[in-house]
């Protein structure tokens, strides 16, 4: 995967050269590409996922769909500014950091969406941002599968094994929950949403990740699932 950056006026785009380019007939590298209006005007929005920022699913090409997610704040700070963040340089923006991390994980063969591009638009001391990744075909959130009672012991153990693989390379997923774990049509689990995540040396954060996942399962009234997940994790 070859990442390249393009800068014009007050915006910057970091993109996978093989996914996004300026060749005529393709989606052009422009900030509009990272807005819902661009895709809605072309009738290319095919769905959306719940959550802060509401990821949109896009029919980017006849054979490939993308997921577009704008960065949104949560909690009390969102009342001050829902979508603007303090500028501290392009490489320190959440969008650039997430795209580079996702690319690094993808290059290691881990089950993550293929990154396409991220865009940062600067407004003085602040910026807004969005990220695009390839949509995982036929995938559902683990949360949905659990609510529908369409999981089994084998799948839950596979989820635990997947988490272990990420921990082995040092990924601290700060928002590990049942909605950030996807399961595709062949029951293969995937991990998504690496905003604010990072690679770290081994430590207590691994247990904290699993505890956070356990709390999300409890909120869904399926707290017992964590036992099977941990079995897969420790095997």
mmCIF file of N, CA and C in Angstrom, residues 74-195:
data_model
loop_
_atom_site.group_PDB
_atom_site.id
_atom_site.type_symbol
_atom_site.label_atom_id
_atom_site.label_comp_id
_atom_site.label_asym_id
_atom_site.label_seq_id
_atom_site.Cartn_x
_atom_site.Cartn_y
_atom_site.Cartn_z
ATOM 1 N N UNK A 74 -17.894 13.586 21.144
ATOM 2 C CA UNK A 74 -18.954 13.112 22.017
ATOM 3 C C UNK A 74 -18.841 13.777 23.375
ATOM 4 N N UNK A 75 -19.805 13.527 24.232
ATOM 5 C CA UNK A 75 -19.749 14.057 25.585
ATOM 6 C C UNK A 75 -20.002 15.553 25.667
ATOM 7 N N UNK A 76 -19.568 16.141 26.779
ATOM 8 C CA UNK A 76 -19.821 17.553 27.054
ATOM 9 C C UNK A 76 -19.114 18.476 26.066
ATOM 10 N N UNK A 77 -17.927 18.064 25.614
ATOM 11 C CA UNK A 77 -17.150 18.928 24.720
ATOM 12 C C UNK A 77 -17.869 19.144 23.388
ATOM 13 N N UNK A 78 -18.761 18.230 23.016
ATOM 14 C CA UNK A 78 -19.495 18.370 21.755
ATOM 15 C C UNK A 78 -20.426 19.573 21.783
ATOM 16 N N UNK A 79 -20.805 20.015 22.970
ATOM 17 C CA UNK A 79 -21.675 21.184 23.071
ATOM 18 C C UNK A 79 -20.932 22.461 22.690
ATOM 19 N N UNK A 80 -19.600 22.403 22.810
ATOM 20 C CA UNK A 80 -18.780 23.560 22.426
ATOM 21 C C UNK A 80 -18.456 23.493 20.940
ATOM 22 N N UNK A 81 -18.017 22.322 20.478
ATOM 23 C CA UNK A 81 -17.706 22.127 19.064
ATOM 24 C C UNK A 81 -17.869 20.655 18.732
ATOM 25 N N UNK A 82 -18.848 20.339 17.896
ATOM 26 C CA UNK A 82 -19.150 18.949 17.595
ATOM 27 C C UNK A 82 -18.149 18.321 16.642
ATOM 28 N N UNK A 83 -17.626 19.105 15.683
ATOM 29 C CA UNK A 83 -16.798 18.494 14.653
ATOM 30 C C UNK A 83 -15.464 19.176 14.399
ATOM 31 N N UNK A 84 -15.078 20.140 15.235
ATOM 32 C CA UNK A 84 -13.786 20.789 15.044
ATOM 33 C C UNK A 84 -12.811 20.415 16.151
ATOM 34 N N UNK A 85 -11.556 20.256 15.735
ATOM 35 C CA UNK A 85 -10.497 19.839 16.645
ATOM 36 C C UNK A 85 -9.348 20.838 16.562
ATOM 37 N N UNK A 86 -8.554 20.892 17.618
ATOM 38 C CA UNK A 86 -7.425 21.815 17.668
ATOM 39 C C UNK A 86 -6.333 21.389 16.702
ATOM 40 N N UNK A 87 -5.871 22.321 15.878
ATOM 41 C CA UNK A 87 -4.825 22.041 14.897
ATOM 42 C C UNK A 87 -3.453 21.996 15.556
ATOM 43 N N UNK A 88 -2.696 20.914 15.313
ATOM 44 C CA UNK A 88 -1.334 20.787 15.834
ATOM 45 C C UNK A 88 -0.419 20.184 14.779
ATOM 46 N N UNK A 89 -0.772 20.360 13.507
ATOM 47 C CA UNK A 89 0.011 19.787 12.411
ATOM 48 C C UNK A 89 -0.723 18.629 11.764
ATOM 49 N N UNK A 90 -0.527 18.452 10.473
ATOM 50 C CA UNK A 90 -1.262 17.443 9.714
ATOM 51 C C UNK A 90 -1.083 16.028 10.261
ATOM 52 N N UNK A 91 0.153 15.661 10.584
ATOM 53 C CA UNK A 91 0.418 14.292 11.021
ATOM 54 C C UNK A 91 -0.118 13.994 12.418
ATOM 55 N N UNK A 92 -0.551 15.033 13.124
ATOM 56 C CA UNK A 92 -1.127 14.814 14.452
ATOM 57 C C UNK A 92 -2.647 14.871 14.434
ATOM 58 N N UNK A 93 -3.232 15.070 13.261
ATOM 59 C CA UNK A 93 -4.688 15.054 13.173
ATOM 60 C C UNK A 93 -5.196 13.634 13.352
ATOM 61 N N UNK A 94 -6.412 13.504 13.837
ATOM 62 C CA UNK A 94 -6.975 12.180 14.080
ATOM 63 C C UNK A 94 -7.131 11.405 12.784
ATOM 64 N N UNK A 95 -7.469 12.114 11.703
ATOM 65 C CA UNK A 95 -7.687 11.441 10.425
ATOM 66 C C UNK A 95 -6.407 10.851 9.850
ATOM 67 N N UNK A 96 -5.327 11.629 9.859
ATOM 68 C CA UNK A 96 -4.062 11.133 9.320
ATOM 69 C C UNK A 96 -3.524 9.991 10.174
ATOM 70 N N UNK A 97 -3.615 10.140 11.486
ATOM 71 C CA UNK A 97 -3.094 9.103 12.370
ATOM 72 C C UNK A 97 -3.877 7.799 12.208
ATOM 73 N N UNK A 98 -5.202 7.911 12.077
ATOM 74 C CA UNK A 98 -6.001 6.695 11.919
ATOM 75 C C UNK A 98 -5.726 6.020 10.586
ATOM 76 N N UNK A 99 -5.600 6.808 9.514
ATOM 77 C CA UNK A 99 -5.347 6.199 8.214
ATOM 78 C C UNK A 99 -3.995 5.493 8.195
ATOM 79 N N UNK A 100 -2.979 6.117 8.761
ATOM 80 C CA UNK A 100 -1.654 5.487 8.782
ATOM 81 C C UNK A 100 -1.660 4.222 9.635
ATOM 82 N N UNK A 101 -2.344 4.248 10.762
ATOM 83 C CA UNK A 101 -2.407 3.067 11.618
ATOM 84 C C UNK A 101 -3.170 1.944 10.921
ATOM 85 N N UNK A 102 -4.305 2.268 10.309
ATOM 86 C CA UNK A 102 -5.080 1.255 9.603
ATOM 87 C C UNK A 102 -4.266 0.643 8.471
ATOM 88 N N UNK A 103 -3.513 1.481 7.774
ATOM 89 C CA UNK A 103 -2.651 1.001 6.695
ATOM 90 C C UNK A 103 -1.596 0.039 7.223
ATOM 91 N N UNK A 104 -0.985 0.384 8.363
ATOM 92 C CA UNK A 104 0.049 -0.476 8.945
ATOM 93 C C UNK A 104 -0.525 -1.831 9.343
ATOM 94 N N UNK A 105 -1.728 -1.830 9.912
ATOM 95 C CA UNK A 105 -2.373 -3.082 10.308
ATOM 96 C C UNK A 105 -2.760 -3.901 9.076
ATOM 97 N N UNK A 106 -3.272 -3.215 8.064
ATOM 98 C CA UNK A 106 -3.654 -3.884 6.814
ATOM 99 C C UNK A 106 -2.438 -4.550 6.174
ATOM 100 N N UNK A 107 -1.307 -3.854 6.183
ATOM 101 C CA UNK A 107 -0.089 -4.393 5.584
ATOM 102 C C UNK A 107 0.408 -5.636 6.308
ATOM 103 N N UNK A 108 0.031 -5.796 7.579
ATOM 104 C CA UNK A 108 0.428 -6.976 8.340
ATOM 105 C C UNK A 108 -0.546 -8.138 8.166
ATOM 106 N N UNK A 109 -1.541 -7.946 7.313
ATOM 107 C CA UNK A 109 -2.487 -9.014 7.042
ATOM 108 C C UNK A 109 -3.563 -9.186 8.096
ATOM 109 N N UNK A 110 -3.752 -8.175 8.937
ATOM 110 C CA UNK A 110 -4.770 -8.256 9.977
ATOM 111 C C UNK A 110 -6.144 -7.912 9.390
ATOM 112 N N UNK A 111 -7.221 -8.433 9.985
ATOM 113 C CA UNK A 111 -8.568 -8.222 9.444
ATOM 114 C C UNK A 111 -9.108 -6.823 9.736
ATOM 115 N N UNK A 112 -8.698 -5.874 8.910
ATOM 116 C CA UNK A 112 -9.157 -4.488 9.003
ATOM 117 C C UNK A 112 -9.621 -4.042 7.617
ATOM 118 N N UNK A 113 -10.494 -3.039 7.528
ATOM 119 C CA UNK A 113 -10.899 -2.540 6.213
ATOM 120 C C UNK A 113 -9.707 -1.917 5.489
ATOM 121 N N UNK A 114 -9.662 -2.079 4.180
ATOM 122 C CA UNK A 114 -8.586 -1.431 3.420
ATOM 123 C C UNK A 114 -8.805 0.078 3.431
ATOM 124 N N UNK A 115 -7.812 0.840 3.882
ATOM 125 C CA UNK A 115 -7.974 2.296 3.916
ATOM 126 C C UNK A 115 -7.921 2.897 2.515
ATOM 127 N N UNK A 116 -8.737 3.908 2.282
ATOM 128 C CA UNK A 116 -8.769 4.595 0.994
ATOM 129 C C UNK A 116 -8.145 5.977 1.104
ATOM 130 N N UNK A 117 -8.686 6.819 1.991
ATOM 131 C CA UNK A 117 -8.173 8.188 2.103
ATOM 132 C C UNK A 117 -8.745 8.871 3.333
ATOM 133 N N UNK A 118 -8.062 9.912 3.769
ATOM 134 C CA UNK A 118 -8.588 10.790 4.813
ATOM 135 C C UNK A 118 -8.359 12.230 4.376
ATOM 136 N N UNK A 119 -9.233 13.112 4.827
ATOM 137 C CA UNK A 119 -9.154 14.520 4.439
ATOM 138 C C UNK A 119 -9.231 15.398 5.681
ATOM 139 N N UNK A 120 -8.381 16.388 5.718
ATOM 140 C CA UNK A 120 -8.368 17.367 6.799
ATOM 141 C C UNK A 120 -8.539 18.757 6.194
ATOM 142 N N UNK A 121 -9.503 19.495 6.689
ATOM 143 C CA UNK A 121 -9.721 20.869 6.240
ATOM 144 C C UNK A 121 -9.441 21.803 7.410
ATOM 145 N N UNK A 122 -8.483 22.680 7.215
ATOM 146 C CA UNK A 122 -8.040 23.538 8.308
ATOM 147 C C UNK A 122 -8.774 24.876 8.311
ATOM 148 N N UNK A 123 -9.156 25.302 9.513
ATOM 149 C CA UNK A 123 -9.782 26.600 9.724
ATOM 150 C C UNK A 123 -9.013 27.320 10.835
ATOM 151 N N UNK A 124 -7.912 27.940 10.475
ATOM 152 C CA UNK A 124 -7.101 28.638 11.475
ATOM 153 C C UNK A 124 -6.504 27.685 12.478
ATOM 154 N N UNK A 125 -6.907 27.818 13.730
ATOM 155 C CA UNK A 125 -6.381 26.972 14.801
ATOM 156 C C UNK A 125 -7.155 25.666 14.953
ATOM 157 N N UNK A 126 -8.138 25.435 14.066
ATOM 158 C CA UNK A 126 -8.961 24.228 14.166
ATOM 159 C C UNK A 126 -9.009 23.495 12.824
ATOM 160 N N UNK A 127 -9.543 22.290 12.853
ATOM 161 C CA UNK A 127 -9.723 21.534 11.613
ATOM 162 C C UNK A 127 -10.937 20.619 11.728
ATOM 163 N N UNK A 128 -11.470 20.213 10.571
ATOM 164 C CA UNK A 128 -12.485 19.184 10.463
ATOM 165 C C UNK A 128 -11.915 18.050 9.620
ATOM 166 N N UNK A 129 -12.429 16.857 9.805
ATOM 167 C CA UNK A 129 -11.820 15.725 9.100
ATOM 168 C C UNK A 129 -12.822 14.615 8.831
ATOM 169 N N UNK A 130 -12.461 13.759 7.871
ATOM 170 C CA UNK A 130 -13.262 12.577 7.542
ATOM 171 C C UNK A 130 -12.331 11.511 6.980
ATOM 172 N N UNK A 131 -12.797 10.271 7.014
ATOM 173 C CA UNK A 131 -11.983 9.154 6.545
ATOM 174 C C UNK A 131 -12.841 8.210 5.712
ATOM 175 N N UNK A 132 -12.235 7.597 4.708
ATOM 176 C CA UNK A 132 -12.919 6.626 3.852
ATOM 177 C C UNK A 132 -12.149 5.307 3.883
ATOM 178 N N UNK A 133 -12.875 4.217 4.077
ATOM 179 C CA UNK A 133 -12.295 2.882 3.997
ATOM 180 C C UNK A 133 -13.194 2.018 3.114
ATOM 181 N N UNK A 134 -12.689 0.889 2.681
ATOM 182 C CA UNK A 134 -13.497 -0.041 1.893
ATOM 183 C C UNK A 134 -14.473 -0.760 2.819
ATOM 184 N N UNK A 135 -15.719 -0.848 2.379
ATOM 185 C CA UNK A 135 -16.731 -1.537 3.180
ATOM 186 C C UNK A 135 -16.505 -3.038 3.105
ATOM 187 N N UNK A 136 -16.612 -3.707 4.241
ATOM 188 C CA UNK A 136 -16.452 -5.158 4.291
ATOM 189 C C UNK A 136 -17.753 -5.796 3.818
ATOM 190 N N UNK A 137 -17.676 -6.513 2.730
ATOM 191 C CA UNK A 137 -18.875 -7.050 2.075
ATOM 192 C C UNK A 137 -19.624 -8.027 2.977
ATOM 193 N N UNK A 138 -20.909 -7.796 3.098
ATOM 194 C CA UNK A 138 -21.775 -8.706 3.834
ATOM 195 C C UNK A 138 -21.588 -8.708 5.336
ATOM 196 N N UNK A 139 -20.902 -7.698 5.864
ATOM 197 C CA UNK A 139 -20.578 -7.695 7.295
ATOM 198 C C UNK A 139 -21.700 -7.081 8.136
ATOM 199 N N UNK A 140 -21.857 -7.625 9.334
ATOM 200 C CA UNK A 140 -22.764 -7.088 10.339
ATOM 201 C C UNK A 140 -21.990 -6.883 11.628
ATOM 202 N N UNK A 141 -22.421 -5.923 12.424
ATOM 203 C CA UNK A 141 -21.784 -5.713 13.713
ATOM 204 C C UNK A 141 -22.048 -6.920 14.612
ATOM 205 N N UNK A 142 -21.054 -7.266 15.404
ATOM 206 C CA UNK A 142 -21.235 -8.361 16.360
ATOM 207 C C UNK A 142 -22.434 -8.088 17.251
ATOM 208 N N UNK A 143 -22.641 -6.818 17.584
ATOM 209 C CA UNK A 143 -23.786 -6.445 18.420
ATOM 210 C C UNK A 143 -25.099 -6.894 17.784
ATOM 211 N N UNK A 144 -25.240 -6.682 16.485
ATOM 212 C CA UNK A 144 -26.465 -7.075 15.787
ATOM 213 C C UNK A 144 -26.634 -8.593 15.796
ATOM 214 N N UNK A 145 -25.533 -9.287 15.567
ATOM 215 C CA UNK A 145 -25.602 -10.759 15.549
ATOM 216 C C UNK A 145 -26.007 -11.286 16.928
ATOM 217 N N UNK A 146 -25.491 -10.678 17.959
ATOM 218 C CA UNK A 146 -25.814 -11.122 19.310
ATOM 219 C C UNK A 146 -27.273 -10.847 19.647
ATOM 220 N N UNK A 147 -27.754 -9.672 19.253
ATOM 221 C CA UNK A 147 -29.147 -9.321 19.524
ATOM 222 C C UNK A 147 -30.091 -10.279 18.807
ATOM 223 N N UNK A 148 -29.700 -10.687 17.592
ATOM 224 C CA UNK A 148 -30.517 -11.619 16.804
ATOM 225 C C UNK A 148 -30.300 -13.073 17.233
ATOM 226 N N UNK A 149 -29.385 -13.274 18.177
ATOM 227 C CA UNK A 149 -29.043 -14.616 18.648
ATOM 228 C C UNK A 149 -28.558 -15.501 17.508
ATOM 229 N N UNK A 150 -27.739 -14.902 16.629
ATOM 230 C CA UNK A 150 -27.206 -15.658 15.484
ATOM 231 C C UNK A 150 -25.694 -15.824 15.611
ATOM 232 N N UNK A 151 -25.244 -16.179 16.796
ATOM 233 C CA UNK A 151 -23.832 -16.472 17.036
ATOM 234 C C UNK A 151 -23.738 -17.840 17.717
ATOM 235 N N UNK A 152 -22.557 -18.423 17.641
ATOM 236 C CA UNK A 152 -22.331 -19.677 18.347
ATOM 237 C C UNK A 152 -20.987 -19.604 19.071
ATOM 238 N N UNK A 153 -20.684 -20.639 19.786
ATOM 239 C CA UNK A 153 -19.454 -20.690 20.580
ATOM 240 C C UNK A 153 -18.215 -20.531 19.701
ATOM 241 N N UNK A 154 -18.231 -21.172 18.545
ATOM 242 C CA UNK A 154 -17.076 -21.099 17.650
ATOM 243 C C UNK A 154 -16.811 -19.669 17.202
ATOM 244 N N UNK A 155 -17.867 -18.959 16.811
ATOM 245 C CA UNK A 155 -17.703 -17.579 16.360
ATOM 246 C C UNK A 155 -17.164 -16.694 17.476
ATOM 247 N N UNK A 156 -17.699 -16.838 18.673
ATOM 248 C CA UNK A 156 -17.244 -16.005 19.785
ATOM 249 C C UNK A 156 -15.773 -16.281 20.107
ATOM 250 N N UNK A 157 -15.370 -17.537 20.012
ATOM 251 C CA UNK A 157 -13.970 -17.851 20.252
ATOM 252 C C UNK A 157 -13.088 -17.281 19.143
ATOM 253 N N UNK A 158 -13.600 -17.247 17.928
ATOM 254 C CA UNK A 158 -12.861 -16.631 16.826
ATOM 255 C C UNK A 158 -12.680 -15.137 17.060
ATOM 256 N N UNK A 159 -13.677 -14.504 17.641
ATOM 257 C CA UNK A 159 -13.561 -13.083 17.998
ATOM 258 C C UNK A 159 -12.441 -12.893 19.014
ATOM 259 N N UNK A 160 -12.394 -13.774 20.000
ATOM 260 C CA UNK A 160 -11.333 -13.685 21.003
ATOM 261 C C UNK A 160 -9.959 -13.882 20.397
ATOM 262 N N UNK A 161 -9.843 -14.835 19.486
ATOM 263 C CA UNK A 161 -8.566 -15.079 18.816
ATOM 264 C C UNK A 161 -8.161 -13.875 17.975
ATOM 265 N N UNK A 162 -9.153 -13.254 17.318
ATOM 266 C CA UNK A 162 -8.854 -12.062 16.514
ATOM 267 C C UNK A 162 -8.300 -10.942 17.391
ATOM 268 N N UNK A 163 -8.943 -10.698 18.522
ATOM 269 C CA UNK A 163 -8.474 -9.650 19.432
ATOM 270 C C UNK A 163 -7.047 -9.949 19.886
ATOM 271 N N UNK A 164 -6.783 -11.211 20.170
ATOM 272 C CA UNK A 164 -5.432 -11.611 20.580
ATOM 273 C C UNK A 164 -4.406 -11.268 19.507
ATOM 274 N N UNK A 165 -4.739 -11.484 18.236
ATOM 275 C CA UNK A 165 -3.820 -11.173 17.137
ATOM 276 C C UNK A 165 -3.463 -9.685 17.132
ATOM 277 N N UNK A 166 -4.454 -8.852 17.345
ATOM 278 C CA UNK A 166 -4.196 -7.412 17.387
ATOM 279 C C UNK A 166 -3.352 -7.045 18.602
ATOM 280 N N UNK A 167 -3.631 -7.658 19.724
ATOM 281 C CA UNK A 167 -2.844 -7.386 20.923
ATOM 282 C C UNK A 167 -1.396 -7.838 20.755
ATOM 283 N N UNK A 168 -1.194 -8.902 20.015
ATOM 284 C CA UNK A 168 0.167 -9.401 19.810
ATOM 285 C C UNK A 168 1.032 -8.419 19.024
ATOM 286 N N UNK A 169 0.419 -7.618 18.164
ATOM 287 C CA UNK A 169 1.193 -6.608 17.423
ATOM 288 C C UNK A 169 1.212 -5.277 18.164
ATOM 289 N N UNK A 170 0.555 -5.232 19.345
ATOM 290 C CA UNK A 170 0.622 -4.041 20.187
ATOM 291 C C UNK A 170 -0.491 -3.038 19.990
ATOM 292 N N UNK A 171 -1.615 -3.436 19.376
ATOM 293 C CA UNK A 171 -2.701 -2.478 19.167
ATOM 294 C C UNK A 171 -3.536 -2.296 20.424
ATOM 295 N N UNK A 172 -3.578 -1.073 20.892
ATOM 296 C CA UNK A 172 -4.453 -0.685 21.996
ATOM 297 C C UNK A 172 -5.696 -0.059 21.372
ATOM 298 N N UNK A 173 -6.786 -0.820 21.303
ATOM 299 C CA UNK A 173 -8.035 -0.309 20.730
ATOM 300 C C UNK A 173 -8.842 0.320 21.860
ATOM 301 N N UNK A 174 -8.845 1.641 21.908
ATOM 302 C CA UNK A 174 -9.433 2.358 23.035
ATOM 303 C C UNK A 174 -10.954 2.325 23.046
ATOM 304 N N UNK A 175 -11.576 1.863 21.974
ATOM 305 C CA UNK A 175 -13.036 1.775 21.935
ATOM 306 C C UNK A 175 -13.466 0.395 21.445
ATOM 307 N N UNK A 176 -12.930 -0.625 22.099
ATOM 308 C CA UNK A 176 -13.266 -1.995 21.728
ATOM 309 C C UNK A 176 -14.660 -2.318 22.256
ATOM 310 N N UNK A 177 -15.617 -2.390 21.362
ATOM 311 C CA UNK A 177 -16.985 -2.713 21.742
ATOM 312 C C UNK A 177 -17.625 -3.588 20.671
ATOM 313 N N UNK A 178 -18.818 -4.059 20.954
ATOM 314 C CA UNK A 178 -19.475 -5.024 20.073
ATOM 315 C C UNK A 178 -19.927 -4.429 18.751
ATOM 316 N N UNK A 179 -19.893 -3.104 18.614
ATOM 317 C CA UNK A 179 -20.253 -2.476 17.332
ATOM 318 C C UNK A 179 -19.018 -2.214 16.468
ATOM 319 N N UNK A 180 -17.846 -2.255 17.063
ATOM 320 C CA UNK A 180 -16.614 -2.075 16.297
ATOM 321 C C UNK A 180 -15.983 -3.407 15.895
ATOM 322 N N UNK A 181 -16.702 -4.483 16.158
ATOM 323 C CA UNK A 181 -16.315 -5.803 15.671
ATOM 324 C C UNK A 181 -17.362 -6.224 14.648
ATOM 325 N N UNK A 182 -16.933 -6.481 13.435
ATOM 326 C CA UNK A 182 -17.846 -6.904 12.376
ATOM 327 C C UNK A 182 -17.643 -8.383 12.074
ATOM 328 N N UNK A 183 -18.708 -9.008 11.588
ATOM 329 C CA UNK A 183 -18.649 -10.417 11.202
ATOM 330 C C UNK A 183 -19.161 -10.513 9.771
ATOM 331 N N UNK A 184 -18.344 -11.051 8.864
ATOM 332 C CA UNK A 184 -18.758 -11.118 7.462
ATOM 333 C C UNK A 184 -19.608 -12.369 7.195
ATOM 334 N N UNK A 185 -19.973 -12.549 5.935
ATOM 335 C CA UNK A 185 -20.886 -13.632 5.570
ATOM 336 C C UNK A 185 -20.286 -15.023 5.782
ATOM 337 N N UNK A 186 -18.975 -15.113 5.920
ATOM 338 C CA UNK A 186 -18.337 -16.409 6.173
ATOM 339 C C UNK A 186 -17.978 -16.584 7.650
ATOM 340 N N UNK A 187 -18.560 -15.712 8.501
ATOM 341 C CA UNK A 187 -18.345 -15.738 9.951
ATOM 342 C C UNK A 187 -16.901 -15.424 10.343
ATOM 343 N N UNK A 188 -16.248 -14.624 9.534
ATOM 344 C CA UNK A 188 -14.907 -14.142 9.875
ATOM 345 C C UNK A 188 -15.035 -12.790 10.576
ATOM 346 N N UNK A 189 -14.447 -12.627 11.766
ATOM 347 C CA UNK A 189 -14.544 -11.343 12.470
ATOM 348 C C UNK A 189 -13.497 -10.334 11.985
ATOM 349 N N UNK A 190 -13.886 -9.066 11.991
ATOM 350 C CA UNK A 190 -13.035 -7.954 11.589
ATOM 351 C C UNK A 190 -13.094 -6.872 12.669
ATOM 352 N N UNK A 191 -12.056 -6.060 12.721
ATOM 353 C CA UNK A 191 -12.028 -4.953 13.677
ATOM 354 C C UNK A 191 -12.011 -3.637 12.903
ATOM 355 N N UNK A 192 -12.792 -2.653 13.365
ATOM 356 C CA UNK A 192 -12.871 -1.362 12.686
ATOM 357 C C UNK A 192 -12.718 -0.218 13.675
ATOM 358 N N UNK A 193 -12.645 0.998 13.134
ATOM 359 C CA UNK A 193 -12.643 2.257 13.884
ATOM 360 C C UNK A 193 -11.420 2.369 14.802
ATOM 361 N N UNK A 194 -10.325 2.887 14.232
ATOM 362 C CA UNK A 194 -9.069 2.992 14.978
ATOM 363 C C UNK A 194 -8.745 4.432 15.379
ATOM 364 N N UNK A 195 -9.785 5.252 15.482
ATOM 365 C CA UNK A 195 -9.606 6.627 15.949
ATOM 366 C C UNK A 195 -9.055 6.616 17.371
#
